[in-house]
Short mmCIF file of C-alpha atoms in Angstrom, two decimals:
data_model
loop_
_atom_site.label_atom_id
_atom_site.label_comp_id
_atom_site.label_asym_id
_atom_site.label_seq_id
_atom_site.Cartn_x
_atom_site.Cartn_y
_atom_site.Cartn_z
CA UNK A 1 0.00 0.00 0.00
CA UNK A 2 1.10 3.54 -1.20
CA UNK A 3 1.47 6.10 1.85
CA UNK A 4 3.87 8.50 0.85
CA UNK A 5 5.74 9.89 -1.92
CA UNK A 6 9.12 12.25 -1.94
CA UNK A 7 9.79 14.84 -4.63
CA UNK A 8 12.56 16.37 -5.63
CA UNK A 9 12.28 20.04 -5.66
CA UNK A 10 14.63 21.87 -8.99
CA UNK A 11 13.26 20.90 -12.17
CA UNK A 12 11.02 18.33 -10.81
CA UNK A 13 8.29 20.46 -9.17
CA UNK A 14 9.81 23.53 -10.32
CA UNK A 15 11.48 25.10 -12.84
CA UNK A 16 14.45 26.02 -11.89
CA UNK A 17 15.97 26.58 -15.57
CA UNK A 18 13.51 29.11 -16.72
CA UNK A 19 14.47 30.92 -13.32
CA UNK A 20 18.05 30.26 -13.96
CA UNK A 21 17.67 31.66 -17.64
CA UNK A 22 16.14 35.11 -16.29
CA UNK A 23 18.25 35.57 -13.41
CA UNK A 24 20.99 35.43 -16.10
CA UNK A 25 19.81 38.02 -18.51
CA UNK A 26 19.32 40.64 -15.23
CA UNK A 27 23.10 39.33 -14.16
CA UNK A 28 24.37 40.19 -18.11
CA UNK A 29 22.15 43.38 -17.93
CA UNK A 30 23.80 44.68 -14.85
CA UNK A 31 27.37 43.80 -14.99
CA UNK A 32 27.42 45.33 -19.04
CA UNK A 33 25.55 48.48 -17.26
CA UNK A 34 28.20 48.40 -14.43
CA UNK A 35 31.14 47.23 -15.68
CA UNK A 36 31.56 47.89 -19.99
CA UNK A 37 34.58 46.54 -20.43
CA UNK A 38 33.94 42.93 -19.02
CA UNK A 39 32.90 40.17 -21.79
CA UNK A 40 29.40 39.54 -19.96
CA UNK A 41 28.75 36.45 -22.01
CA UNK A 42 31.73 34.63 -20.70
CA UNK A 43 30.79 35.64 -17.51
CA UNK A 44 27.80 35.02 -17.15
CA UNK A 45 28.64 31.69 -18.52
CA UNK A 46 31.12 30.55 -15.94
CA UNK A 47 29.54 31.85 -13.32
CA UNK A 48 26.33 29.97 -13.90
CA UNK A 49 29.00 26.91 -14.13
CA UNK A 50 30.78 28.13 -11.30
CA UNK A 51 27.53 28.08 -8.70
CA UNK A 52 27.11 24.71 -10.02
CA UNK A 53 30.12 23.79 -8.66
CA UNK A 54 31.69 22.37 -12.30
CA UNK A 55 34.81 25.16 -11.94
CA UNK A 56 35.66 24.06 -8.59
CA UNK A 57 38.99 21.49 -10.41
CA UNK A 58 39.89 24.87 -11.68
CA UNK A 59 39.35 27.03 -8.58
CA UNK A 60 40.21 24.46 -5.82
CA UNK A 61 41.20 27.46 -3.29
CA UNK A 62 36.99 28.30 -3.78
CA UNK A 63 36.35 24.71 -1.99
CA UNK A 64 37.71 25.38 1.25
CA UNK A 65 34.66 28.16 1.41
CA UNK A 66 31.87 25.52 0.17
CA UNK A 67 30.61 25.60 3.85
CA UNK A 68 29.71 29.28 3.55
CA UNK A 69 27.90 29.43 0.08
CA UNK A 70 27.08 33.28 0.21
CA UNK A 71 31.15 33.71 0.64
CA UNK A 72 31.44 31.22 -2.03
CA UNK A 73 29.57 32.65 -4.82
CA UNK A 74 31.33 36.45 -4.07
CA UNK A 75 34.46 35.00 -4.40
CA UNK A 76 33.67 33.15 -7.84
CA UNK A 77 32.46 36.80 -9.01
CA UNK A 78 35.67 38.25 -7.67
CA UNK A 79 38.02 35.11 -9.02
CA UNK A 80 35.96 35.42 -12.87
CA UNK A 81 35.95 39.14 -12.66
CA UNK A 82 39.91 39.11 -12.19
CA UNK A 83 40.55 36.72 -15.23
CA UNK A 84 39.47 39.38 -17.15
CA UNK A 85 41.81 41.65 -15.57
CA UNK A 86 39.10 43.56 -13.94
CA UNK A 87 39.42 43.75 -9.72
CA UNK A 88 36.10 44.28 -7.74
CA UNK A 89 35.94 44.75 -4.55
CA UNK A 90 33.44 42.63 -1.85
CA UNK A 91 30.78 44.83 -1.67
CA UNK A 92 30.92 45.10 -5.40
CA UNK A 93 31.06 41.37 -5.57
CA UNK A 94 27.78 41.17 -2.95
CA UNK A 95 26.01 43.47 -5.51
CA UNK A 96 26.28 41.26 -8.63
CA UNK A 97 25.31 38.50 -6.56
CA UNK A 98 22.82 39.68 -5.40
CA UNK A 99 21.58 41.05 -9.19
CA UNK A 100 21.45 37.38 -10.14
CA UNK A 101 19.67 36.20 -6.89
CA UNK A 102 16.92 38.66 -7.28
CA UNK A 103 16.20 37.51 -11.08
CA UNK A 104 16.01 33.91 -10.23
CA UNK A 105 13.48 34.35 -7.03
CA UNK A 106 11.44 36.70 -9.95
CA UNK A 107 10.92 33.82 -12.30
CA UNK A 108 11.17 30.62 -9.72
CA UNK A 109 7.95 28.69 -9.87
CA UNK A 110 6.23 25.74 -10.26
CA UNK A 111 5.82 23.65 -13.21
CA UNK A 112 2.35 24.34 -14.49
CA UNK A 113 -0.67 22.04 -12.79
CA UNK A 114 1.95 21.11 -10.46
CA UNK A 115 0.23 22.67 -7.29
CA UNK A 116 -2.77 21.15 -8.47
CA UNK A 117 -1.51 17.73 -8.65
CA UNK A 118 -0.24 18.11 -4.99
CA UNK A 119 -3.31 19.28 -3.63
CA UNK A 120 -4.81 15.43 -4.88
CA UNK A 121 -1.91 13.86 -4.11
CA UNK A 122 -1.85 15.66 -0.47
CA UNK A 123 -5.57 14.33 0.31
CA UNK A 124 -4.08 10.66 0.33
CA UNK A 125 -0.40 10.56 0.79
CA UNK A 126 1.96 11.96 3.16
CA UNK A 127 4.28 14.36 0.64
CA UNK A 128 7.94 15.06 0.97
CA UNK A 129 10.22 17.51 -0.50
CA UNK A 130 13.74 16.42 -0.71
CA UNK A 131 15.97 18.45 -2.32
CA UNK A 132 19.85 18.98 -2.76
CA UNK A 133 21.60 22.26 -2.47
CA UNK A 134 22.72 24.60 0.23
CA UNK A 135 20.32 26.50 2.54
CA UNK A 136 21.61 29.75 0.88
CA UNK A 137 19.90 29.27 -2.29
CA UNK A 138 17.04 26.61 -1.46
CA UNK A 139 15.37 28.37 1.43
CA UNK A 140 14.48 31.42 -1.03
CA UNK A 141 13.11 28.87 -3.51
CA UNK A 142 10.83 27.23 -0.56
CA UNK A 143 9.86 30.41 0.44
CA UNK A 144 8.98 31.93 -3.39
CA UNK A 145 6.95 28.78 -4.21
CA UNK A 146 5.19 28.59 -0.36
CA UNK A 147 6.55 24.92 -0.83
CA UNK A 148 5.29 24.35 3.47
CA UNK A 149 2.06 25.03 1.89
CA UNK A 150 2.15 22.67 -0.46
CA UNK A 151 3.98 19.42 1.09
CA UNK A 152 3.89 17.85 4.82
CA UNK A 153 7.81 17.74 5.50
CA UNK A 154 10.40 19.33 3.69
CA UNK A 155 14.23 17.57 3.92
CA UNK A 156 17.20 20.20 2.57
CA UNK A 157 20.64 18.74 1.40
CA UNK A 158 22.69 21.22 2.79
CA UNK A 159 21.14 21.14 6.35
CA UNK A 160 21.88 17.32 6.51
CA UNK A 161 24.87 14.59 7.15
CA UNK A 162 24.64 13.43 3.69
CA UNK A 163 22.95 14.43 0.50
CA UNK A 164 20.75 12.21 -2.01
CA UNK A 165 21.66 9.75 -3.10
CA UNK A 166 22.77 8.78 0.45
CA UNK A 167 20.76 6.35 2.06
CA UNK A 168 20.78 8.28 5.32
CA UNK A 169 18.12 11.06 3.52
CA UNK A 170 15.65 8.87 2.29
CA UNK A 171 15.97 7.33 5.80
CA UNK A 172 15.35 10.18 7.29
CA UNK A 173 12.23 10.97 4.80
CA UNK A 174 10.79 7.70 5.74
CA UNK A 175 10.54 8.24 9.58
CA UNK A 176 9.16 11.13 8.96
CA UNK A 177 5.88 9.61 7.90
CA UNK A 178 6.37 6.58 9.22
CA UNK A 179 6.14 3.83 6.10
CA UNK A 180 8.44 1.24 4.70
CA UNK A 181 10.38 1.72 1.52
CA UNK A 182 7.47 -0.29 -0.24
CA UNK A 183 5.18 1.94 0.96
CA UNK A 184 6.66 4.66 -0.46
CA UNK A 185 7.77 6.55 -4.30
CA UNK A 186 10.24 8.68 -4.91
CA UNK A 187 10.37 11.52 -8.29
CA UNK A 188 13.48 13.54 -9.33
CA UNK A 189 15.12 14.36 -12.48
CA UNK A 190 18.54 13.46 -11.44
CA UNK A 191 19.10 9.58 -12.73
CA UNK A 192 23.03 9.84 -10.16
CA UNK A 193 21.14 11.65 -6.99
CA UNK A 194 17.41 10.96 -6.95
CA UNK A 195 16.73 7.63 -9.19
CA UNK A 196 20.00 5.40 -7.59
CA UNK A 197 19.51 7.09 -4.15
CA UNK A 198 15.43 6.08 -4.12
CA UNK A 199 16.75 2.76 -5.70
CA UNK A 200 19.44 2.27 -2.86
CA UNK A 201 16.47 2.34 -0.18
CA UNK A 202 14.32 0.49 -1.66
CA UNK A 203 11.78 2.79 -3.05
CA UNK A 204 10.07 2.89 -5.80
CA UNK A 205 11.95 5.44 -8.58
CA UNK A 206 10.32 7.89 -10.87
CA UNK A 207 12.67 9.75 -12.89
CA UNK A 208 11.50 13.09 -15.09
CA UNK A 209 12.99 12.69 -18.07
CA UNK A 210 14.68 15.78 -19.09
CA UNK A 211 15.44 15.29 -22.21
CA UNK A 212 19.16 15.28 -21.75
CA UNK A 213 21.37 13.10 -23.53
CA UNK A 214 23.93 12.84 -21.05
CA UNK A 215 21.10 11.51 -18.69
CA UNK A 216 20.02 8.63 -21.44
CA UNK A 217 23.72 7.98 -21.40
CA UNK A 218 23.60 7.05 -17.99
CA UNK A 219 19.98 4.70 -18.32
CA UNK A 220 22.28 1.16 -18.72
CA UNK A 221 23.92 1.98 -15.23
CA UNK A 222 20.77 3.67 -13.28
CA UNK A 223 17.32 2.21 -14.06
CA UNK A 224 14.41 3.80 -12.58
CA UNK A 225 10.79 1.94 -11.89
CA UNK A 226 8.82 4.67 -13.68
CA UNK A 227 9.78 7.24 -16.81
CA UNK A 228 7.90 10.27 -16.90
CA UNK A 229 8.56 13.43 -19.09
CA UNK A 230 5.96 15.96 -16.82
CA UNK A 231 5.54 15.63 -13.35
CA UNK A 232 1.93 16.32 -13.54
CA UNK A 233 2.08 12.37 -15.13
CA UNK A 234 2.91 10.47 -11.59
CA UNK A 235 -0.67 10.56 -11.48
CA UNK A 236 -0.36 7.90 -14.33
CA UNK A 237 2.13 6.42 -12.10
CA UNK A 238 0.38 5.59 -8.94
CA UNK A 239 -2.41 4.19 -10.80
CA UNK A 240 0.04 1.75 -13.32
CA UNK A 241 1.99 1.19 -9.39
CA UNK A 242 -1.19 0.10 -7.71
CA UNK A 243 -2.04 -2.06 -10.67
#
């Protein structure tokens, strides 16, 4: 018997790369308005890379800040800014950061009919958000989409031991409601973190298929239970799990 299901939050109940695309066109608007001698494109470019942590085996002296993500993401600014021979100081830093924060929170919302599919989901099932990232950058996303409205418990990466896929999260998810891994499904778009990790426990996997072909790559090593290509469509799911 089904009793809860766990959701990943960015691009799986929200989409976090139409946010990520307007936060970077008020980041390129500002630092061109600010700064008219930087290439903004390249910028902009490695910085969204950079957040993403895919520069840190280039900038290993950014990884001993990791545990202060605010100090982190100034010092990328300052560490890009000064490749193209351009120094800014920290409060100038703060400001560009802060540019590209306040785009993203303007565009950050859920996929469309995703609140209503938790609002029937909610009136059966115990829901729970579980979502990778630092507190930095996930609370404002929680807080722009009301997420506490919207779910029963919400489990954030950065606050924990161990991130997904670690078994210690879903772990955690489960006592939270109080089921078995059978009694429970997990959906993310992230075959490596959310398909194996659900897998690991023993829960049932949904993966949101992207579109990626780097993710198909991965499909021979990481099989999930379900395929879907909208959220909205574990709906479809439950009733083919039931069956």
């Amino acid at each position: 018997m089904l009793k809860a299901i766990f959701l990943d939050m960015d691009e799986t109940l929200c989409a976090t790369s139409v946010a990520d695309k307007q936060a970077l066109a008020t980041l390129k608007h500002y630092v061109q308005s600010q700064f008219p001698t930087l290439n903004a494109d390249v910028f902009c470019e490695r910085y969204i890379a950079g957040i993403y942590k895919k520069l840190n085996g280039e900038f290993p002296q950014l990884i001993m800040l990791l545990d202060n993500e605010l100090l982190f993401r100034q010092t990328l600014v300052q560490t890009l800014f000064s490749q193209q021979q351009i120094s800014l100081s920290f409060e100038q830093a703060k400001a560009i950061q802060a540019a590209f924060d306040e785009g993203r929170m303007a565009g950050f919302d859920f996929f469309p009919e995703v609140k209503t599919m938790l609002a029937t989901l909610r009136q059966q099932y115990k829901l729970v958000v579980i979502t990778n990232g630092p507190v930095f950058s996930q609370y404002p996303k929680l807080a722009a989409t009301e997420m506490d409205q919207h779910v029963d418990h919400i489990i954030i990466g950065g606050e924990e031991a161990e991130e997904k896929p670690a078994f210690s999260i879903f772990k955690k998810a489960l006592d939270l409601v109080g089921c078995e891994p059978s009694e429970a499904l997990h959906m993310g778009d992230s075959l490596a973190a959310d398909i194996a990790g659900a897998n690991g426990a023993g829960i049932a996997s949904v993966w949101v298929d992207t579109g990626k072909e780097s993710d198909h790559d991965k499909l021979s090593q990481i099989t999930p239970s379900y395929i879907v290509t909208q959220p909205q469509q574990l709906l479809n799911v439950i009733t083919q799990h039931f069956a």
